[in-house]
Amino acid sequence: MIVIVVVVVLVIAQGDSDESTTPAPSETTADTTPREKTQEPRGERADLTSFRLDDRSEAGITSIWVAWTIKNSSGEQSDYSWDWEAVDASGTRLTNGSQVATDVQPGQAARGEYPTTLKSVKGVKLNITDFNRTASH
């Protein structure tokens, strides 16, 4: 049932999109390598205030998650969906995925996290490949 809801939300959300590939918010890169300042996202995409890799590896067990925060800056209850990719220094995609936040009230922040298949965060960069916000019904 949950899979059907996610698919429906993603299909509905496709109508209002930011088609450009953008880096995840600069403070959320997985490594601490200084990066050139990138243009900050505008509009709906700016609602994704944090998107980062979180290395939770312990005792030789790899456990790397993506963690995110959405803050609804619109005046209406909203659903969000976005696609992302993790790439290495040469631009090779290591993994990708989709995230969803639903029923976020105006001014409200929502947080989430999801496990990845990454084995390391060193030199890995997150990019947002698609971002959508739609009014909740």
XYZ file of N, CA and C in Angstrom:
411
model
N 0.819 -1.194 0.000
C 0.000 0.000 0.000
C 0.862 1.257 0.000
N 1.933 1.272 0.811
C 2.806 2.448 0.884
C 3.470 2.698 -0.453
N 3.886 1.646 -1.135
C 4.547 1.794 -2.433
C 3.609 2.458 -3.428
N 2.340 2.091 -3.414
C 1.361 2.673 -4.325
C 1.207 4.162 -4.041
N 1.150 4.548 -2.756
C 1.007 5.952 -2.390
C 2.212 6.743 -2.867
N 3.422 6.218 -2.663
C 4.634 6.906 -3.094
C 4.635 7.081 -4.602
N 4.263 6.033 -5.340
C 4.229 6.111 -6.799
C 3.205 7.147 -7.244
N 2.019 7.156 -6.622
C 0.987 8.124 -6.975
C 1.477 9.537 -6.701
N 2.106 9.766 -5.534
C 2.619 11.097 -5.206
C 3.664 11.522 -6.218
N 4.558 10.616 -6.586
C 5.598 10.956 -7.555
C 5.016 11.266 -8.923
N 4.014 10.522 -9.351
C 3.398 10.755 -10.657
C 2.673 12.091 -10.661
N 1.926 12.378 -9.601
C 1.193 13.641 -9.515
C 2.169 14.804 -9.472
N 3.249 14.646 -8.733
C 4.212 15.734 -8.551
C 4.996 16.061 -9.807
N 5.016 15.209 -10.790
C 5.802 15.445 -11.990
C 5.349 16.664 -12.769
N 4.143 17.138 -12.545
C 3.618 18.259 -13.304
C 4.270 19.596 -12.990
N 4.870 19.768 -11.812
C 5.431 21.049 -11.404
C 6.856 20.819 -10.961
N 7.819 20.944 -11.877
C 9.165 20.525 -11.528
C 10.217 21.570 -11.827
N 11.323 21.423 -11.117
C 12.539 22.165 -11.393
C 13.439 21.184 -12.117
N 13.569 21.309 -13.430
C 14.225 20.313 -14.261
C 15.738 20.282 -14.143
N 16.341 21.296 -13.551
C 17.795 21.362 -13.540
C 18.397 20.456 -12.473
N 19.604 19.974 -12.754
C 20.371 19.241 -11.768
C 21.149 20.255 -10.962
N 20.964 20.247 -9.655
C 21.665 21.196 -8.800
C 22.359 20.447 -7.683
N 23.461 21.013 -7.209
C 24.096 20.388 -6.059
C 23.177 20.494 -4.853
N 23.294 19.533 -3.955
C 22.568 19.633 -2.699
C 23.071 20.859 -1.959
N 22.325 21.385 -0.988
C 22.790 22.558 -0.258
C 24.248 22.396 0.168
N 25.058 23.445 -0.008
C 26.511 23.347 0.139
C 26.965 22.873 1.513
N 26.253 23.181 2.569
C 26.676 22.749 3.885
C 26.434 21.265 4.114
N 25.891 20.572 3.141
C 25.519 19.176 3.329
C 26.411 18.207 2.576
N 27.491 18.669 1.969
C 28.353 17.740 1.249
C 28.976 16.758 2.214
N 29.240 15.554 1.742
C 29.704 14.481 2.599
C 31.131 14.681 3.083
N 31.981 15.282 2.291
C 33.357 15.483 2.723
C 33.560 16.927 3.162
N 34.732 17.218 3.677
C 34.996 18.557 4.178
C 35.890 19.347 3.238
N 36.038 18.876 2.004
C 36.834 19.577 1.012
C 36.193 20.923 0.708
N 36.979 22.023 0.783
C 36.389 23.331 0.446
C 35.855 23.306 -0.983
N 34.690 23.873 -1.188
C 34.059 23.888 -2.495
C 33.806 25.318 -2.926
N 33.797 25.509 -4.213
C 33.463 26.805 -4.768
C 32.010 27.114 -4.412
N 31.739 28.347 -4.073
C 30.380 28.759 -3.726
C 29.469 28.578 -4.934
N 28.382 27.857 -4.755
C 27.429 27.655 -5.842
C 26.222 28.555 -5.627
N 25.502 28.787 -6.691
C 24.304 29.613 -6.608
C 23.278 28.917 -5.729
N 22.720 29.647 -4.791
C 21.707 29.092 -3.907
C 20.416 28.842 -4.688
N 19.714 27.744 -4.372
C 18.463 27.459 -5.059
C 17.406 28.518 -4.739
N 16.517 28.733 -5.680
C 15.434 29.699 -5.502
C 14.099 28.989 -5.611
N 13.068 29.669 -5.161
C 11.713 29.141 -5.276
C 11.497 27.919 -4.405
N 10.696 27.011 -4.912
C 10.328 25.814 -4.164
C 11.547 25.002 -3.734
N 12.545 24.925 -4.588
C 13.746 24.128 -4.313
C 14.451 24.601 -3.047
N 14.299 25.891 -2.702
C 14.921 26.434 -1.489
C 14.292 25.843 -0.225
N 13.117 25.219 -0.330
C 12.480 24.582 0.823
C 13.274 23.381 1.325
N 14.120 22.791 0.477
C 14.994 21.701 0.912
C 16.196 22.357 1.581
N 16.094 22.558 2.890
C 17.094 23.346 3.602
C 18.336 22.554 3.972
N 18.228 21.238 4.010
C 19.372 20.403 4.339
C 19.231 19.057 3.634
N 20.309 18.602 3.024
C 20.341 17.285 2.398
C 21.783 16.823 2.441
N 22.060 15.788 3.224
C 23.442 15.406 3.465
C 23.597 13.898 3.630
N 24.837 13.453 3.538
C 25.169 12.070 3.845
C 25.545 11.994 5.315
N 25.082 10.955 5.986
C 25.354 10.754 7.401
C 25.999 9.377 7.569
N 27.291 9.349 7.898
C 28.014 8.093 8.068
C 27.780 7.563 9.480
N 27.030 6.475 9.574
C 26.706 5.867 10.860
C 27.425 4.532 11.037
N 28.508 4.359 10.308
C 29.259 3.107 10.353
C 29.846 2.890 11.750
N 29.746 1.647 12.213
C 30.301 1.263 13.505
C 30.833 -0.153 13.422
N 31.889 -0.420 14.140
C 32.438 -1.770 14.288
C 32.587 -2.504 12.959
N 33.064 -1.771 11.944
C 33.300 -2.407 10.651
C 32.063 -2.624 9.806
N 30.902 -2.165 10.249
C 29.655 -2.322 9.489
C 29.335 -0.988 8.824
N 29.292 -0.985 7.487
C 29.007 0.242 6.742
C 27.528 0.582 6.843
N 27.251 1.821 7.196
C 25.875 2.295 7.294
C 25.857 3.788 6.989
N 25.617 4.126 5.721
C 25.594 5.526 5.294
C 24.173 5.870 4.852
N 23.640 6.921 5.413
C 22.270 7.350 5.165
C 22.267 8.725 4.515
N 21.168 9.054 3.817
C 20.905 10.437 3.443
C 19.938 10.969 4.499
N 20.175 12.190 4.927
C 19.314 12.840 5.916
C 18.902 14.189 5.339
N 17.657 14.575 5.548
C 17.148 15.792 4.925
C 16.188 16.550 5.842
N 16.049 17.835 5.525
C 15.072 18.700 6.187
C 14.390 19.543 5.113
N 13.078 19.562 5.147
C 12.243 20.399 4.279
C 11.554 21.413 5.176
N 11.508 22.674 4.767
C 10.714 23.679 5.486
C 9.779 24.333 4.487
N 8.488 24.189 4.729
C 7.464 24.695 3.819
C 7.367 26.210 3.938
N 7.824 26.915 2.897
C 7.772 28.376 2.895
C 6.541 28.905 2.162
N 5.686 28.001 1.691
C 4.476 28.433 0.987
C 3.354 28.683 1.995
N 2.237 29.158 1.513
C 1.086 29.427 2.355
C 0.075 28.293 2.364
N 0.466 27.117 1.833
C -0.478 25.996 1.792
C 0.220 24.687 2.150
N -0.577 23.759 2.679
C -0.067 22.427 2.988
C 0.501 21.820 1.707
N 1.689 21.221 1.781
C 2.376 20.791 0.562
C 2.969 19.394 0.665
N 3.119 18.776 -0.506
C 3.831 17.514 -0.660
C 5.089 17.805 -1.467
N 6.172 17.140 -1.116
C 7.448 17.320 -1.807
C 7.948 15.966 -2.294
N 8.588 15.971 -3.448
C 9.305 14.792 -3.922
C 10.538 15.277 -4.662
N 11.626 14.549 -4.512
C 12.845 14.920 -5.223
C 13.686 13.695 -5.492
N 14.404 13.764 -6.589
C 15.333 12.723 -6.994
C 16.740 13.233 -6.727
N 17.633 12.324 -6.373
C 19.002 12.704 -6.057
C 19.965 11.654 -6.570
N 21.217 12.056 -6.649
C 22.277 11.126 -7.010
C 23.510 11.453 -6.176
N 24.307 10.424 -5.909
C 25.603 10.593 -5.264
C 26.653 10.251 -6.309
N 27.589 11.170 -6.536
C 28.622 10.971 -7.556
C 30.004 11.090 -6.929
N 30.976 10.412 -7.540
C 32.354 10.526 -7.064
C 33.032 11.713 -7.750
N 34.296 11.919 -7.464
C 35.034 13.079 -7.977
C 35.079 13.121 -9.498
N 34.993 11.970 -10.157
C 35.029 11.949 -11.624
C 33.640 12.119 -12.236
N 32.612 12.241 -11.392
C 31.244 12.419 -11.884
C 30.491 11.119 -12.093
N 31.101 9.981 -11.739
C 30.437 8.679 -11.890
C 29.365 8.529 -10.812
N 28.163 8.164 -11.231
C 27.067 7.962 -10.284
C 27.338 6.690 -9.479
N 27.310 6.833 -8.157
C 27.512 5.702 -7.264
C 26.185 5.113 -6.801
N 25.202 5.967 -6.612
C 23.860 5.539 -6.234
C 22.907 6.705 -6.473
N 21.633 6.432 -6.464
C 20.625 7.478 -6.603
C 19.347 7.018 -5.923
N 18.411 7.945 -5.772
C 17.158 7.595 -5.126
C 16.157 8.718 -5.210
N 15.029 8.507 -4.570
C 13.945 9.483 -4.507
C 13.491 9.601 -3.065
N 13.111 10.785 -2.677
C 12.606 11.043 -1.331
C 11.259 11.745 -1.443
N 10.434 11.567 -0.422
C 9.099 12.158 -0.404
C 8.796 12.676 1.001
N 8.195 13.847 1.084
C 7.664 14.390 2.333
C 6.244 14.846 2.023
N 5.280 14.375 2.781
C 3.884 14.703 2.497
C 3.239 15.475 3.641
N 2.207 16.239 3.281
C 1.366 16.959 4.239
C 2.158 17.883 5.156
N 3.114 18.627 4.596
C 3.912 19.572 5.377
C 3.140 20.887 5.444
N 2.823 21.313 6.657
C 2.025 22.516 6.873
C 2.846 23.776 6.574
N 2.192 24.903 6.257
C 2.917 26.160 6.038
C 3.798 26.501 7.242
N 5.066 26.808 6.991
C 6.007 27.150 8.046
C 6.592 25.963 8.803
N 6.047 24.790 8.571
C 6.498 23.600 9.285
C 7.740 22.997 8.639
N 8.620 22.431 9.459
C 9.782 21.691 8.961
C 9.512 20.202 9.130
N 9.989 19.411 8.193
C 9.885 17.953 8.264
C 11.277 17.387 8.028
N 11.606 16.346 8.781
C 12.916 15.709 8.636
C 12.731 14.250 8.259
N 13.737 13.709 7.569
C 13.694 12.306 7.209
C 15.088 11.777 6.947
N 15.166 10.470 6.786
C 16.440 9.821 6.510
C 16.173 8.505 5.784
N 17.193 8.063 5.049
C 17.027 6.845 4.263
C 18.400 6.198 4.073
N 18.493 4.872 4.216
C 19.791 4.200 4.039
C 20.218 4.190 2.566
N 21.530 4.156 2.343
C 22.066 4.075 0.982
C 22.915 2.812 0.844
N 23.388 2.570 -0.358
C 24.295 1.449 -0.617
C 25.750 1.907 -0.663
N 26.004 3.177 -0.332
C 27.366 3.691 -0.362
C 28.250 2.983 0.660
N 29.518 2.813 0.291
C 30.499 2.183 1.183
C 31.390 3.215 1.857
N 31.408 4.455 1.339
C 32.236 5.522 1.882
C 31.604 6.861 1.508
N 31.919 7.896 2.292
C 31.453 9.240 1.962
C 32.589 10.107 1.436
N 33.801 9.598 1.468
C 34.973 10.372 1.039
C 34.885 10.699 -0.453
N 34.909 12.006 -0.756
C 34.877 12.460 -2.145
C 33.523 12.352 -2.818
N 32.479 12.021 -2.082
C 31.138 11.857 -2.655
C 30.385 13.176 -2.588
N 29.721 13.523 -3.682
C 28.933 14.752 -3.777
C 27.477 14.386 -4.061
N 26.543 15.057 -3.403
C 25.118 14.855 -3.657
C 24.616 15.905 -4.630
N 23.789 15.480 -5.590
C 23.123 16.383 -6.527
C 21.627 16.129 -6.469
N 20.842 17.185 -6.580
C 19.391 17.070 -6.722
C 19.117 17.074 -8.221
N 18.518 16.005 -8.751
C 18.280 15.904 -10.188
C 16.866 16.302 -10.591
N 15.934 16.328 -9.645
C 14.565 16.759 -9.915
C 13.938 17.150 -8.583
N 13.119 18.181 -8.563
C 12.483 18.630 -7.324
C 11.082 19.121 -7.627
N 10.108 18.682 -6.820
C 8.706 19.064 -7.043
C 8.027 19.373 -5.724
N 7.206 20.414 -5.725
C 6.312 20.714 -4.610
C 4.923 20.862 -5.176
N 3.960 20.203 -4.550
C 2.566 20.327 -4.968
C 1.699 20.564 -3.730
N 0.547 21.181 -3.936
C -0.387 21.378 -2.835
C -0.950 20.025 -2.414
N -1.031 19.810 -1.092
C -1.629 18.580 -0.569
C -3.134 18.653 -0.711
N -3.728 17.516 -0.922
C -5.201 17.467 -1.034
C -5.783 16.602 0.040
